[in-house]
Tab-separated table of C-alpha atoms and ligand atoms in Angstrom:
chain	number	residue	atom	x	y	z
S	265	UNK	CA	170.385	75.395	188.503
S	266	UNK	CA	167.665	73.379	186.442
S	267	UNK	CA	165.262	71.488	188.970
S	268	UNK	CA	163.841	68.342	187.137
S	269	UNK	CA	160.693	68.717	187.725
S	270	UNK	CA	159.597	65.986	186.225
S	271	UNK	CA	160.458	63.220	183.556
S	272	UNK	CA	158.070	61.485	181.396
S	273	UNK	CA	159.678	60.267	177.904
S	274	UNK	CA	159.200	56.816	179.865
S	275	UNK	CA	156.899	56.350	183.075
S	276	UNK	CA	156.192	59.049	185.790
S	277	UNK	CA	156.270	58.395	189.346
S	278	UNK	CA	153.408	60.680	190.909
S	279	UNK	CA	154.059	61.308	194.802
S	280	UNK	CA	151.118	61.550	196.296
S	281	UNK	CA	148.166	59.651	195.810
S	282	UNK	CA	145.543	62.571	196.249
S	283	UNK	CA	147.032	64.660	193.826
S	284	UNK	CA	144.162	63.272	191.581
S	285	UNK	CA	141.283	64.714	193.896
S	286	UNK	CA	141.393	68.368	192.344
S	287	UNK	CA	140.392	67.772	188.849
S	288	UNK	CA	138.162	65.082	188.390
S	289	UNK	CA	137.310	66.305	184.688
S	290	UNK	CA	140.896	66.080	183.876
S	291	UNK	CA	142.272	62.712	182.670
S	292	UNK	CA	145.718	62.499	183.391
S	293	UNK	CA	146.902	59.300	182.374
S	294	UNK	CA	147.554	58.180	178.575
S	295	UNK	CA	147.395	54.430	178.328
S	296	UNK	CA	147.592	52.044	175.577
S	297	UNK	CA	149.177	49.314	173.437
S	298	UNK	CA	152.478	49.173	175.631
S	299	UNK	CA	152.696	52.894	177.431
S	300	UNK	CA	151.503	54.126	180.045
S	301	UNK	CA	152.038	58.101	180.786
S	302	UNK	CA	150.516	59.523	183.911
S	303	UNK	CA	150.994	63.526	183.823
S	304	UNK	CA	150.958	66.055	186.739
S	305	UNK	CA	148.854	68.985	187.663
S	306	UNK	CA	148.473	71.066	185.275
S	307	UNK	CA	148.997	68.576	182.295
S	308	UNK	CA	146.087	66.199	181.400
S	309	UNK	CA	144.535	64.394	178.338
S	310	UNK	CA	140.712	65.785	178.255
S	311	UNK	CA	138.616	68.979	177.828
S	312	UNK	CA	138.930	69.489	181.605
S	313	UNK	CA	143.031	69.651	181.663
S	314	UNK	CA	144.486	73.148	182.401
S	315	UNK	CA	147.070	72.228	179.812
S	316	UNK	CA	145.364	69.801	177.351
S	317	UNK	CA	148.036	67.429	175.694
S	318	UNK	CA	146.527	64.739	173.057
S	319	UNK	CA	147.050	61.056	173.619
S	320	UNK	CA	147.729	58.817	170.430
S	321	UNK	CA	146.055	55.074	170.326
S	322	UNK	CA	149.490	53.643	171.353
S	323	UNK	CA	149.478	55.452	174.878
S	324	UNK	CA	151.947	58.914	173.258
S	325	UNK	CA	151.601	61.667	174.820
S	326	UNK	CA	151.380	64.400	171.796
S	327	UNK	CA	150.752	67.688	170.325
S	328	UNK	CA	149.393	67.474	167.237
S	329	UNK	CA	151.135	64.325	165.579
S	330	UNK	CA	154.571	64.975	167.200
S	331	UNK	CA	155.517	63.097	170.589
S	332	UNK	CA	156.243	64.754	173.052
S	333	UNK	CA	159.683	63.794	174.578
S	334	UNK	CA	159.821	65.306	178.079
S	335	UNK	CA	158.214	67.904	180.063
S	336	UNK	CA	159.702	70.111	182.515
S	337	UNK	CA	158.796	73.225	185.163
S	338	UNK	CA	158.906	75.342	182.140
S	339	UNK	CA	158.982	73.625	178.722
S	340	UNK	CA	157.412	71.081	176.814
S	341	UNK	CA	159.773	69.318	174.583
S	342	UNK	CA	158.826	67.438	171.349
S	343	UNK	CA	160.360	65.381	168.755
S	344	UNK	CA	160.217	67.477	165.391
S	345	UNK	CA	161.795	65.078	163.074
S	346	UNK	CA	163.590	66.614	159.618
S	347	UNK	CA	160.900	66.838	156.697
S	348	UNK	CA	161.262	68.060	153.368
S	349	UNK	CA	158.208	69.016	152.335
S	350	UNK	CA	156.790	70.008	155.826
S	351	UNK	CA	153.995	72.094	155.155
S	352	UNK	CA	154.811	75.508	156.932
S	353	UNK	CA	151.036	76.125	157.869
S	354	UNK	CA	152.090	73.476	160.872
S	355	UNK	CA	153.630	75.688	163.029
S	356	UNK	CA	150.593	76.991	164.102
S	357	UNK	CA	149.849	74.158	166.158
S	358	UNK	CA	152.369	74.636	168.707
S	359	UNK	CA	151.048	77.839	169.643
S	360	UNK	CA	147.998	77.716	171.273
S	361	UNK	CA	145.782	78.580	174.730
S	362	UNK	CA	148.671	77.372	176.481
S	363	UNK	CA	151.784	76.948	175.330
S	364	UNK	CA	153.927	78.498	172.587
S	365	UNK	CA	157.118	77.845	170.573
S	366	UNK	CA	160.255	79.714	172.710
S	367	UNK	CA	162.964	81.705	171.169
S	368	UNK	CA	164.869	78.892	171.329
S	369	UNK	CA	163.918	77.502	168.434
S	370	UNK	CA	165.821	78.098	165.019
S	371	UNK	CA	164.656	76.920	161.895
S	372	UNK	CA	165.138	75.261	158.626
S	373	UNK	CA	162.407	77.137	155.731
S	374	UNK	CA	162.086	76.273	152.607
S	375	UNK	CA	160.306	77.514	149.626
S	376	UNK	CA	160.337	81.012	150.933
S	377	UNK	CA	159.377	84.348	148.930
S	378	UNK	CA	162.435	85.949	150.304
S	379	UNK	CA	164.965	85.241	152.509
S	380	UNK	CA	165.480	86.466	156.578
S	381	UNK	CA	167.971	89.383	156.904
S	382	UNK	CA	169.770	87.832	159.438
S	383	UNK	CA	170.086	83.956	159.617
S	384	UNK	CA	171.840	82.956	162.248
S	385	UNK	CA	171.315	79.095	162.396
S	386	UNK	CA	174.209	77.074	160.994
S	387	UNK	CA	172.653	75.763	158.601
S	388	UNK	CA	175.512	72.767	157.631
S	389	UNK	CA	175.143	71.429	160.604
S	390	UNK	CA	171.488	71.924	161.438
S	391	UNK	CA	170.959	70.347	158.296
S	392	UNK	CA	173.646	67.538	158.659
S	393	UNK	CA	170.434	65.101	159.733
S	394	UNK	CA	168.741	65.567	156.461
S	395	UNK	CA	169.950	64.516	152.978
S	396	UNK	CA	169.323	67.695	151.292
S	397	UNK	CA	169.402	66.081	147.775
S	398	UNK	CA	166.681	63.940	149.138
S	399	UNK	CA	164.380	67.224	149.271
S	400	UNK	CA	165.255	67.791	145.745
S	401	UNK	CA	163.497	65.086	144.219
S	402	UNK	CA	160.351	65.995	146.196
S	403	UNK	CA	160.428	69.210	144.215
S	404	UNK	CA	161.368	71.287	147.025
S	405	UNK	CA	163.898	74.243	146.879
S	406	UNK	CA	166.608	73.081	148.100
S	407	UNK	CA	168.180	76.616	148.929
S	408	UNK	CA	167.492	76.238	152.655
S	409	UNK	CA	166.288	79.723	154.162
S	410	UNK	CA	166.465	79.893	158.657
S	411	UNK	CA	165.315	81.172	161.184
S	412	UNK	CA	166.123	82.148	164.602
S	413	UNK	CA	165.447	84.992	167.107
S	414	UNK	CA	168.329	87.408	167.868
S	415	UNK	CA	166.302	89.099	170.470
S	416	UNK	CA	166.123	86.792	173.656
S	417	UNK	CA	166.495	88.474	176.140
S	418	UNK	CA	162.772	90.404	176.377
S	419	UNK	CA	160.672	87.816	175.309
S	420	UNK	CA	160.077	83.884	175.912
S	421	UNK	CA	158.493	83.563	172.716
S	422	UNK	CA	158.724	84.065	169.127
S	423	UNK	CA	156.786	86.189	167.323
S	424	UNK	CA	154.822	84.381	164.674
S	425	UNK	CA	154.366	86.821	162.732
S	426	UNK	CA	157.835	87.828	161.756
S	427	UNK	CA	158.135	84.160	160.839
S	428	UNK	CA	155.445	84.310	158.511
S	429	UNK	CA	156.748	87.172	156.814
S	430	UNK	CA	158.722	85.501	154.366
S	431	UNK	CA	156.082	83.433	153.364
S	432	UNK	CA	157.557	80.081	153.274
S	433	UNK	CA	156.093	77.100	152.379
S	434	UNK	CA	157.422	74.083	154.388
S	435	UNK	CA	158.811	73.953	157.546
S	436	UNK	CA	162.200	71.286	157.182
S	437	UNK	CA	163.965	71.227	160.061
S	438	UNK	CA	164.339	72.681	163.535
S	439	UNK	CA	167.061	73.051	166.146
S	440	UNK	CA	167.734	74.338	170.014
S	441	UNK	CA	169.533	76.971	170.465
S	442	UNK	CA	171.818	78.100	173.497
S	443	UNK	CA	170.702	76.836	177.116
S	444	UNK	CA	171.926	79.774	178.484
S	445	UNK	CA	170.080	82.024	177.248
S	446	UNK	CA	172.731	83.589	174.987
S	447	UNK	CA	171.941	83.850	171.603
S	448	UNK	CA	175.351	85.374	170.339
S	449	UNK	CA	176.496	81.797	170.624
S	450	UNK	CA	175.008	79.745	167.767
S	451	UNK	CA	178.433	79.257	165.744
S	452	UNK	CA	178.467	76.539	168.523
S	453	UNK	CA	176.270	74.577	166.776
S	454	UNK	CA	172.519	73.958	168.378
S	455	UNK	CA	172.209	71.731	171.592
S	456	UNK	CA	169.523	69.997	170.424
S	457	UNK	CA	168.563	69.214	166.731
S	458	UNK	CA	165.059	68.105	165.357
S	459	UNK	CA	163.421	69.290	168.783
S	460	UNK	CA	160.660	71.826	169.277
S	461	UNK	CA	160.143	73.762	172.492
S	462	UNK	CA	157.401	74.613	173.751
S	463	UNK	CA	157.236	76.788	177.005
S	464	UNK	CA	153.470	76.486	178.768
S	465	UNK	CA	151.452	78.469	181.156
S	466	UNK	CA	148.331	78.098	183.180
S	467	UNK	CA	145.669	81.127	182.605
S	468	UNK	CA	144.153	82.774	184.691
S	469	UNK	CA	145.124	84.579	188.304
S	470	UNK	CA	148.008	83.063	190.007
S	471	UNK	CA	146.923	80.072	192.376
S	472	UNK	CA	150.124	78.835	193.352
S	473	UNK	CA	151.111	77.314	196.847
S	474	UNK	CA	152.232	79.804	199.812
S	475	UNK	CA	155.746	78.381	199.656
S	476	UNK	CA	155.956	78.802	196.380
S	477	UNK	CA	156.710	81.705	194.142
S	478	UNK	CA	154.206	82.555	190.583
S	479	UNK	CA	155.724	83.860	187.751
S	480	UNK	CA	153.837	85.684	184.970
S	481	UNK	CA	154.073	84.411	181.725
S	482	UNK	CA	153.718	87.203	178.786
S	483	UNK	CA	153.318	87.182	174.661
S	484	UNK	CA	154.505	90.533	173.260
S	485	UNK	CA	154.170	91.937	176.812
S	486	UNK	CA	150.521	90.980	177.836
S	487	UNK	CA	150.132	88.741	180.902
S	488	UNK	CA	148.565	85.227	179.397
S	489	UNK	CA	148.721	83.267	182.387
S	490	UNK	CA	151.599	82.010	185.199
S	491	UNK	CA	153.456	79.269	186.624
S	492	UNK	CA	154.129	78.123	189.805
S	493	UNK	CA	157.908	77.202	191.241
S	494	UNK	CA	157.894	75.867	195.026
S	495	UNK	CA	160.714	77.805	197.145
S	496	UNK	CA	164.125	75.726	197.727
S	497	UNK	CA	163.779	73.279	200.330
S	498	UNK	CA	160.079	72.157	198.667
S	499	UNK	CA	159.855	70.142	195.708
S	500	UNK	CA	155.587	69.792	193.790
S	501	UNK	CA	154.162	71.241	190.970
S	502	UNK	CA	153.366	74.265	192.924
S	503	UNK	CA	149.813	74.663	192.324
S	504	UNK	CA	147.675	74.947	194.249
S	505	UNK	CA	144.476	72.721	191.968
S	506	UNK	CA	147.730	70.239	191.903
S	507	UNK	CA	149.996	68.750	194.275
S	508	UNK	CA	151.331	72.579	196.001
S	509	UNK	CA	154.966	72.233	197.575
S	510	UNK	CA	155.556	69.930	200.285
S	511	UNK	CA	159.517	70.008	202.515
S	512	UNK	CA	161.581	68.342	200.206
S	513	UNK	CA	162.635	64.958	202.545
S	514	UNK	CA	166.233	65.170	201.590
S	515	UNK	CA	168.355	67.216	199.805
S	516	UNK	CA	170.843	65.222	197.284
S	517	UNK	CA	173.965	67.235	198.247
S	518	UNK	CA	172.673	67.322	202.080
S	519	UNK	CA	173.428	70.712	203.420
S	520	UNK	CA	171.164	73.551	201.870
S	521	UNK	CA	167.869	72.614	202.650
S	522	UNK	CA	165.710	75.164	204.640
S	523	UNK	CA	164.399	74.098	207.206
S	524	UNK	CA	160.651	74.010	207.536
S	525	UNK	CA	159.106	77.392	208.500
N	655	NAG	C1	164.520	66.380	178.318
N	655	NAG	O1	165.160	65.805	177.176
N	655	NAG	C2	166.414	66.391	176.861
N	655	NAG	C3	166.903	65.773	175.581
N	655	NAG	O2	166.943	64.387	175.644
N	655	NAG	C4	167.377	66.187	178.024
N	655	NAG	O3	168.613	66.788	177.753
N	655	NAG	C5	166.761	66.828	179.268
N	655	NAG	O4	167.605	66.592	180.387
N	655	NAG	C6	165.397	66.241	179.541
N	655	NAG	N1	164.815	66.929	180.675
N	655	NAG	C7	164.227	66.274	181.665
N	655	NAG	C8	163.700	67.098	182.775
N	655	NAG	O5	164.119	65.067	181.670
N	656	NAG	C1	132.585	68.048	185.076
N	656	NAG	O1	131.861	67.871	183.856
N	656	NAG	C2	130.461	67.796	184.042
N	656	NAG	C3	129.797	67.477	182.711
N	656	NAG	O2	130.566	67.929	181.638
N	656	NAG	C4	129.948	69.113	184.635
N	656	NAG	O3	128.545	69.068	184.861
N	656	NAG	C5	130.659	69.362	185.960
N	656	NAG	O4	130.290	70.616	186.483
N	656	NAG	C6	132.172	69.324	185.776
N	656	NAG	N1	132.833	69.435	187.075
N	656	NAG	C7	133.824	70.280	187.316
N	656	NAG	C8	134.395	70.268	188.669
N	656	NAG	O5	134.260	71.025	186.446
N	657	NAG	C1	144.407	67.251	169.852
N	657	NAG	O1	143.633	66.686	168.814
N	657	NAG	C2	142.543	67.498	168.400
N	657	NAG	C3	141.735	66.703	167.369
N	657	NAG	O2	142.584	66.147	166.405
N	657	NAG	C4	143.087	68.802	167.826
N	657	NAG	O3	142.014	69.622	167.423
N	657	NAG	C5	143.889	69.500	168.905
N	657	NAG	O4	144.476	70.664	168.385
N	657	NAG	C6	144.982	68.584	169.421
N	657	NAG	N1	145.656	69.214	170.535
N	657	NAG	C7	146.956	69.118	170.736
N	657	NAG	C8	147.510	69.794	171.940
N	657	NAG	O5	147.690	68.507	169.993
N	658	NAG	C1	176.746	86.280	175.481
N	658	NAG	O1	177.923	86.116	174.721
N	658	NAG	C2	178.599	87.325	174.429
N	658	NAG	C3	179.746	87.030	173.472
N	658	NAG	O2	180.648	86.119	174.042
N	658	NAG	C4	179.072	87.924	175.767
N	658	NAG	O3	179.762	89.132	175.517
N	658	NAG	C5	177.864	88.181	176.642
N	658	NAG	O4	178.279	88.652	177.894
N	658	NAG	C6	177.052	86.900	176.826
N	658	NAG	N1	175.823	87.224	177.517
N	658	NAG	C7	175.331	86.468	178.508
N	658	NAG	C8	174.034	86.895	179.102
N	658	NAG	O5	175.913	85.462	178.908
N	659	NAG	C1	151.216	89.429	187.007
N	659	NAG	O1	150.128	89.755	186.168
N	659	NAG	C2	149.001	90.226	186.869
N	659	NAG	C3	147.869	90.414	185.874
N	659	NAG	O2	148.295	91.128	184.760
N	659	NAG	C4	149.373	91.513	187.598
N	659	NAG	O3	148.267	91.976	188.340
N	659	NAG	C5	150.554	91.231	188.530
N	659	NAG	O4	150.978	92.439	189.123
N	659	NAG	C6	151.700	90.626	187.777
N	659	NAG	N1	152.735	90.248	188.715
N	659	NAG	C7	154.008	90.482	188.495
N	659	NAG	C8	154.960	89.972	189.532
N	659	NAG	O5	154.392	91.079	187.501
N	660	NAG	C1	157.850	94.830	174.968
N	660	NAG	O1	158.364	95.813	175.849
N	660	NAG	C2	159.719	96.133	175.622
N	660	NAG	C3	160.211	97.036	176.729
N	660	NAG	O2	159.198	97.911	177.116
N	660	NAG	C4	159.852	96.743	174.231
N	660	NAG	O3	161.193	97.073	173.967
N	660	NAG	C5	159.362	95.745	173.197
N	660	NAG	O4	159.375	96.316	171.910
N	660	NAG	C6	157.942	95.291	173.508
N	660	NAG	N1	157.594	94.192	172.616
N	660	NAG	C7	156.430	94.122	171.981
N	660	NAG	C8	156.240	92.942	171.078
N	660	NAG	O5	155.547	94.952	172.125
């Protein structure tokens, strides 16, 4: 099951009102022209932030110059529209101190000094967004090379390096692949197209509430940092700097809540 643990693509409701005590170098609001985003624990908009998001003039929350469209327990997802002559170099802003793109993410290359040895995207109907023609007038090679990880099941994230081997030179399109974790399934078609995930992590040692559990989060199997998930019957960030777990007042369906300890 997929706990919501929170939603911002619109306004965020934040529970308690000393959740902001912790941090007080850490903005964690956005505002301006007609938004307003407030972000939990660990996400804020300043040097101070644990997980340091940018916000645009108009009150977006971004990364780099791409929105980002929701943000969950795990993820951090963000609105990667189709562009033809995308300069490839680009990707390396989405991995950074603390986040990183997930296997999850296929890809639409272009330009490319040879092409992957296994492409598993679908590429008709990753590209069905994009007038491919269109690229052709921008001078772009229109013979579409892809991208995506066949290898879930070890890591979270993708290696950038094999992604750089080919040596492409724009970055088109992008598309997410398989929610449940099974990458066999792609002929399916992706489940979301023109997004970028992003899964995130806190560094340091863990620092997570006692009824919650911390989960190590690794790149090519070195510990970077953790994240916290409060036990069933609590819902918070987890963390202890943020808002920890607190008993959940009532469960939707009713009957599986723990009782408190
Ligand atoms: C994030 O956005 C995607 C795509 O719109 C949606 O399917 C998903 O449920 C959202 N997640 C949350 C936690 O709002
Ligand atoms: C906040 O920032 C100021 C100045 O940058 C610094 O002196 C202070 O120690 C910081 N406080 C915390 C709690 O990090
Ligand atoms: C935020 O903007 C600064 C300055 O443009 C940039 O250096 C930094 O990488 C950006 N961070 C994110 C998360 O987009
Ligand atoms: C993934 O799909 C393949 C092919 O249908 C199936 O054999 C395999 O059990 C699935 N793996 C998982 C983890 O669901
Ligand atoms: C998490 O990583 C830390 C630091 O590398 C390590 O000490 C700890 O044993 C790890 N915990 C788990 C559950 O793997
Ligand atoms: C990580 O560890 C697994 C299992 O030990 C290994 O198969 C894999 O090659 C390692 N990956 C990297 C990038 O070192």
């Amino acid at each position: 099951m997929i706990l919501n643990f929170l939603i911002l693509s619109m306004v965020l409701i934040i529970p308690s009102p000393s959740s902001t005590s912790a941090q007080p170098n850490c903005t964690r609001v956005c505002a301006g022209g007609r938004h307003e985003n407030q972000v939990p624990y660990p996400f804020g908009f300043s040097d101070g932030c644990e997980v340091h998001l940018n916000c645009s003039n108009a009150g977006e929350i971004r990364v780099g110059q791409y929105n980002v469209h929701n943000i969950t327990r795990d993820h951090i997802l963000i609105n990667f529209p189709s562009k033809c002559d995308r300069q490839f170099n680009e990707i390396r802003q989405f991995n950074n101190r603390n986040f990183a793109l997930t296997w999850r993410n296929g890809f639409l290359l272009s330009n490319c000094h040879w092409a992957f040895y296994e492409c598993k995207v679908p590429t008709i109907r990753v590209g069905s967004h994009l007038n491919l023609q269109q690229c052709d007038t921008t001078g772009v090679d229109t013979t579409i090379n892809c991208y995506s990880n066949n290898t879930p099941e070890q890591e979270e994230f993708i290696n950038l390096n094999s992604l750089e081997l080919p040596r492409c030179q724009y970055l088109v399109s992008s598309a997410l692949f398989d929610v449940n974790g099974n990458s066999s399934h792609s002929e399916s078609g992706p489940e979301f197209d023109q997004y970028l995930e992003l899964g995130w992590w806190v560094r340091g040692e863990c620092g997570c509430d006692r009824n919650a559990i911390c989960r190590n989060v690794s790149y090519e199997n070195q510990t970077i940092g953790y994240r916290c998930y409060c036990n069933q019957g609590y819902v918070g960030d987890g963390f202890i700097d943020g808002d920890g777990c607190r008993i959940q007042a009532q469960a939707p369906g009713g009957s599986n809540t723990k009782p408190p300890p």
